[in-house]
XYZ file of C-alpha atoms in Angstrom:
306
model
C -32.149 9.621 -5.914
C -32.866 7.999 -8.963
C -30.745 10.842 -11.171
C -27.796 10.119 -8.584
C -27.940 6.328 -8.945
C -27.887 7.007 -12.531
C -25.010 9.398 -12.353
C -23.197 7.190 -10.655
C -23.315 4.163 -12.517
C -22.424 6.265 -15.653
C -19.243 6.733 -13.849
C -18.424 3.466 -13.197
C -19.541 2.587 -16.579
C -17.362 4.801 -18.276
C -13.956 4.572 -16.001
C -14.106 0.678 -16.567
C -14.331 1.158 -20.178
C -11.608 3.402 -20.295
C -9.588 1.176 -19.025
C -10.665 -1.838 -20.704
C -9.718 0.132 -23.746
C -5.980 1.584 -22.639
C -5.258 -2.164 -21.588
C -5.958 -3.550 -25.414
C -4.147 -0.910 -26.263
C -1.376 -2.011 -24.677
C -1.867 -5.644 -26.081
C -3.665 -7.328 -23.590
C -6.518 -9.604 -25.168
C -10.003 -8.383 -24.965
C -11.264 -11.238 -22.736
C -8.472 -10.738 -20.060
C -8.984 -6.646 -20.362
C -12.613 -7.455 -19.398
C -11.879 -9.287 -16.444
C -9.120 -7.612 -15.344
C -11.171 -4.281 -15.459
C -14.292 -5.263 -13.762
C -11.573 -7.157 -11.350
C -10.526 -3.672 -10.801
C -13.312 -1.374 -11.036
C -15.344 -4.036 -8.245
C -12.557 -4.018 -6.363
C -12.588 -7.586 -6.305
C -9.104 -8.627 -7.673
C -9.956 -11.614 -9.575
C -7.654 -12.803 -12.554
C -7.561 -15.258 -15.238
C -3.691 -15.702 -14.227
C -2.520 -18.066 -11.645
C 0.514 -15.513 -11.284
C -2.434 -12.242 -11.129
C -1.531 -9.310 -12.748
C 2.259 -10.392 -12.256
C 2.096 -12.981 -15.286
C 2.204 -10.300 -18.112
C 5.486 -8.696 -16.802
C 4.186 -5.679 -17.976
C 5.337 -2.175 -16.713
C 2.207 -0.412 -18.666
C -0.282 -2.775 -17.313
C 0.763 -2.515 -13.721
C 0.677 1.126 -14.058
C -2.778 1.305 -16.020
C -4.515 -1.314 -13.362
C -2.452 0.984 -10.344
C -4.032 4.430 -11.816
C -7.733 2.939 -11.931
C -7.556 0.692 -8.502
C -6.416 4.274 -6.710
C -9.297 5.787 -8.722
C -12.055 2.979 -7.831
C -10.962 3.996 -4.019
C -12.407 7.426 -4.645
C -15.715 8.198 -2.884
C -18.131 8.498 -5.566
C -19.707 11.451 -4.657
C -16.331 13.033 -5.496
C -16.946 12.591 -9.000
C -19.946 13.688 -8.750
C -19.177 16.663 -7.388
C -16.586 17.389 -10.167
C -19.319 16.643 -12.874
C -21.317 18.996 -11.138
C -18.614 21.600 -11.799
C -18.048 21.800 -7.901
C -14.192 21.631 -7.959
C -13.696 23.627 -4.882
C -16.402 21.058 -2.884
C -14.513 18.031 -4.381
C -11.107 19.914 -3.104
C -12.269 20.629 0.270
C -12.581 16.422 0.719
C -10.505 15.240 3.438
C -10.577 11.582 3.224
C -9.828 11.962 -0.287
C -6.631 14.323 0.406
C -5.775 11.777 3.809
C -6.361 8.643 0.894
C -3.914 10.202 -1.286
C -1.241 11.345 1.269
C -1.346 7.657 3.057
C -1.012 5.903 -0.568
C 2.044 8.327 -1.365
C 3.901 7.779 1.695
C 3.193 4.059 1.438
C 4.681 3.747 -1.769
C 7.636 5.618 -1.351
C 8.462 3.618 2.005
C 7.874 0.657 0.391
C 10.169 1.430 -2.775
C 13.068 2.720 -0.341
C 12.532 -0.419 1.329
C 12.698 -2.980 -1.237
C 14.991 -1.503 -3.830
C 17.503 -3.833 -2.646
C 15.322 -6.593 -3.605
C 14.916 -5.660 -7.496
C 18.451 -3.876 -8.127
C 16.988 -0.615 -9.067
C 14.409 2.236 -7.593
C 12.953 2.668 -10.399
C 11.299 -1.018 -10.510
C 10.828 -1.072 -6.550
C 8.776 2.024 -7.516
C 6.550 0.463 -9.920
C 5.905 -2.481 -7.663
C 5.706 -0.558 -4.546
C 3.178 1.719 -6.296
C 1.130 -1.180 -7.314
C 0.398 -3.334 -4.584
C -0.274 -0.275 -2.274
C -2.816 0.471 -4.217
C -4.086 -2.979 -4.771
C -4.060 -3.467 -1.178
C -5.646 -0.150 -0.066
C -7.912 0.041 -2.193
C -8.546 -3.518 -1.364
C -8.438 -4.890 -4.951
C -5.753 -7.866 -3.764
C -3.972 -7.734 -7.314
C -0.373 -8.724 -7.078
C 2.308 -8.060 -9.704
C 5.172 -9.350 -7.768
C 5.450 -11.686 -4.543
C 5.176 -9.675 -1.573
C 5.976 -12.130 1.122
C 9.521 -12.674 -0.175
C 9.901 -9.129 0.909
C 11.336 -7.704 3.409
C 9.994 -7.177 7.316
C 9.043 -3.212 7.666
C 7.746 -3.513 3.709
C 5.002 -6.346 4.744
C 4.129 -4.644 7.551
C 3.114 -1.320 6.032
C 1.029 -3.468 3.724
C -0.311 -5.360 6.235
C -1.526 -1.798 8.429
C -2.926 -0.618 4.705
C -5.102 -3.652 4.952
C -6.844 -2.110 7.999
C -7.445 0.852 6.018
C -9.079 0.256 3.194
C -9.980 3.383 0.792
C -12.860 5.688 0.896
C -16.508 5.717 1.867
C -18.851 5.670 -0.798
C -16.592 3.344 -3.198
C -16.475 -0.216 -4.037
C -13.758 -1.107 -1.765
C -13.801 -2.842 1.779
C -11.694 -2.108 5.042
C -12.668 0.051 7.717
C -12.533 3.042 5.322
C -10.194 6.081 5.292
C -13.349 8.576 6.856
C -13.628 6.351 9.677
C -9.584 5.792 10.514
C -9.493 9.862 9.805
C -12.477 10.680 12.822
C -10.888 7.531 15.298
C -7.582 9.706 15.240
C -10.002 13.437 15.392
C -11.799 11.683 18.532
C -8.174 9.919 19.987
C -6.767 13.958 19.587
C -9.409 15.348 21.632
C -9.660 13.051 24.133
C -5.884 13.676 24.452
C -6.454 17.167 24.921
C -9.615 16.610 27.031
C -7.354 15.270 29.557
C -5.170 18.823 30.002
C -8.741 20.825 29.655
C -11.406 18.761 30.676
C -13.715 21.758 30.579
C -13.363 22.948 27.168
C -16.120 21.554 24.456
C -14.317 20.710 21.133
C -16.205 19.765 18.252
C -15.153 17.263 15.766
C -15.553 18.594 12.267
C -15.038 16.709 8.875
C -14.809 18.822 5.343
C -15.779 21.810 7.646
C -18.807 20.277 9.004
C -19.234 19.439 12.879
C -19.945 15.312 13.177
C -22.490 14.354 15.497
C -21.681 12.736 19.084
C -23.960 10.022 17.737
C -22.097 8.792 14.890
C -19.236 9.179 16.110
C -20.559 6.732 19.184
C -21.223 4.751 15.932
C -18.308 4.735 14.506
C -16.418 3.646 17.902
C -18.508 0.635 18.165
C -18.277 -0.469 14.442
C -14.601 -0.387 15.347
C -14.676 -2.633 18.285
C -16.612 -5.030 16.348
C -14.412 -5.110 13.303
C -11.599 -5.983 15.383
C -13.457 -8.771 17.415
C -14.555 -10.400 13.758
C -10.753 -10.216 12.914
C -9.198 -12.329 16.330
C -12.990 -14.265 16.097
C -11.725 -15.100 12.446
C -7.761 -15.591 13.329
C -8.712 -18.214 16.614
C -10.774 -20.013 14.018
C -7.336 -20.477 11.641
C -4.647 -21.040 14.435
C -7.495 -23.714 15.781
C -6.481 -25.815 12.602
C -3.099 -25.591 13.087
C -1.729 -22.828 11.308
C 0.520 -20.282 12.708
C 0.259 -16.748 14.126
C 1.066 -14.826 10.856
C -1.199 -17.246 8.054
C -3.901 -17.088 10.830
C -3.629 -13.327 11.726
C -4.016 -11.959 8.134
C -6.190 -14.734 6.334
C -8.974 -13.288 8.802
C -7.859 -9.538 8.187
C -7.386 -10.133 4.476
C -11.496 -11.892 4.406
C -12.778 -9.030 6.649
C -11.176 -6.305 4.774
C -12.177 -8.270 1.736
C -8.635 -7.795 0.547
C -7.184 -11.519 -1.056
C -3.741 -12.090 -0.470
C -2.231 -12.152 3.148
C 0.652 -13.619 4.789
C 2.481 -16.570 5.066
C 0.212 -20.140 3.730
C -2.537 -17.430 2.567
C 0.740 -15.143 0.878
C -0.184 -13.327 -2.840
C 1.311 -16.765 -4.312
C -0.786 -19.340 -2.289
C -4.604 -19.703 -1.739
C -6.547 -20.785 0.910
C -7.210 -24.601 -0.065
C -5.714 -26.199 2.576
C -7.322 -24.964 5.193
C -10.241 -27.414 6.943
C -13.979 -26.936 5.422
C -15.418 -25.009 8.809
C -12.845 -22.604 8.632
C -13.293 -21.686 4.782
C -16.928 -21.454 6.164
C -15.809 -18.707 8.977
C -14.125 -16.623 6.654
C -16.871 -16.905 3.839
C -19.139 -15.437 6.881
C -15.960 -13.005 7.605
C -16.056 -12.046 3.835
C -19.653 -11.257 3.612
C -19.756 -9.124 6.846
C -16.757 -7.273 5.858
C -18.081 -6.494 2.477
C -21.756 -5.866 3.916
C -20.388 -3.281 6.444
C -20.785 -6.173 9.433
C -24.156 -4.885 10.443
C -26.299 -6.516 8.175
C -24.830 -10.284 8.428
C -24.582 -9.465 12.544
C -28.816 -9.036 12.737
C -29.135 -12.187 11.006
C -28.330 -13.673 14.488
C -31.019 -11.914 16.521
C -33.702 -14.221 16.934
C -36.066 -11.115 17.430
C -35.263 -10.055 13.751
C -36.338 -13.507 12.023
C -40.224 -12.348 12.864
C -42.285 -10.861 10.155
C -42.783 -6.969 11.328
């Protein structure tokens, strides 16, 4: 264990200089490199620009910050893997290939989308590129202002928010693994109803999952869900409408940033009342704790000393 911590945070270590070092070499200063690559390699999107990643107007940036927030959304133990020389284990990863295939097809619908909005495909590309990737892998980088875009483009970004990226990285959401074995166990219960009598086992990577987690996973679900309306009533109940409400508690749960409307990529959440900053600070720890944790600290029975 202690070898595979170490491992590990090699990796991170060394992707987050790398990219420190291919943003000064694009001219960014050293102190905003910095920040913008542990911004990106934490997944936590923060910037020393009011405007985010948007304020350089940079093409190269965008891109370089876009390659490394997909790569941050990797599962870990994928890079492990390849440093272990097992290329064929690291291929045979399905959230990675589902991760990939969702982040492709969001761009490109986003790009066909708003090309109308920036004149040329080429620069709807760039941007569409970027802020699916900010978004999924929860990052909440912005290089352009979203909400002035049009109605099927924000709502692609706002279903990526769901998402998240992979298990086993630094981002938030639900995670890719667990949206991938929802739509496994929504399949076979599809089926289950034609042949009721026939035992199909879920597998993942090859591997069969166990009823148990899979109970698991169903009920972390159900509770991620009731945190995001729990978190949205709290919002409308200061008097802010459906859309600002709906994805300023997504956006906190999923640990995101930016959402719609009064919370868009180009606002912040300063207006709203203190005791709903202090929901969605909750909102924000669960989300990024995995829920669990923050949810026993309100079991009385847990406060005892074993």
């Amino acid at each position: 264990l202690s070898d595979s911590a170490k491992i590990l945070y090699a990796i991170y270590l060394v992707m987050t200089v790398i990219e420190t070092i291919l943003l000064c070499a694009g001219g960014m200063p050293l102190f905003d490199a910095l920040i913008h690559a542990f911004g990106t390699a934490g997944t936590g999107g923060f910037s020393n620009k009011a405007l985010s990643v948007g304020a350089y107007n940079s093409p190269y940036f965008e891109i370089v910050i876009g390659v490394f927030m997909l790569l941050f959304g990797v599962n870990f133990a994928v890079y492990f893997r390849l440093l272990m020389r097992d290329v064929r284990g690291a291929g045979k990863n399905e959230e990675l290939w589902v991760y990939t295939a969702l982040t492709a097809v969001a761009t490109l619908l986003i790009a066909a989308n708003v090309t109308r909005v920036f004149g040329s495909f080429t620069t709807a590309l760039r941007h569409a590129f970027f802020q699916t990737t900010s978004i999924m892998s929860t990052t909440g980088y912005s290089s352009a202002d979203f909400e002035l875009w049009p109605a099927f483009s924000k709502a692609v970004i706002a279903f990526l928010m769901f998402f998240g990226a992979c298990a086993g990285s630094t981002a938030g959401g639900l995670k890719i693994v667990r949206i991938l074995l929802l739509a496994k166990m929504a399949g076979r219960e599809v089926l289950r109803a034609f042949q009721p009598r026939k035992v199909r086992v879920i597998r993942l990577d090859g591997k069969s999952v166990p009823e148990e987690m899979l109970s698991g996973i169903s009920i972390f679900f159900f509770v991620y869900i009731a945190l995001v309306l729990l978190g949205a009533l709290t919002v409308a109940s200061s008097g802010a409408n459906l859309v600002t409400s709906f994805t300023a508690s997504l956006t906190c749960v999923s640990n995101v940033g930016p959402g719609f409307g009064a919370v868009g990529p180009m606002c912040n959440f300063g207006f709203l009342p203190g005791y709903v900053k202090a929901i969605l600070t909750l909102l924000m720890l669960a989300g990024r704790l995995e829920i669990y944790p923050m949810l026993v600290l309100l079991v009385p029975s847990m406060w005892k000393k074993a």
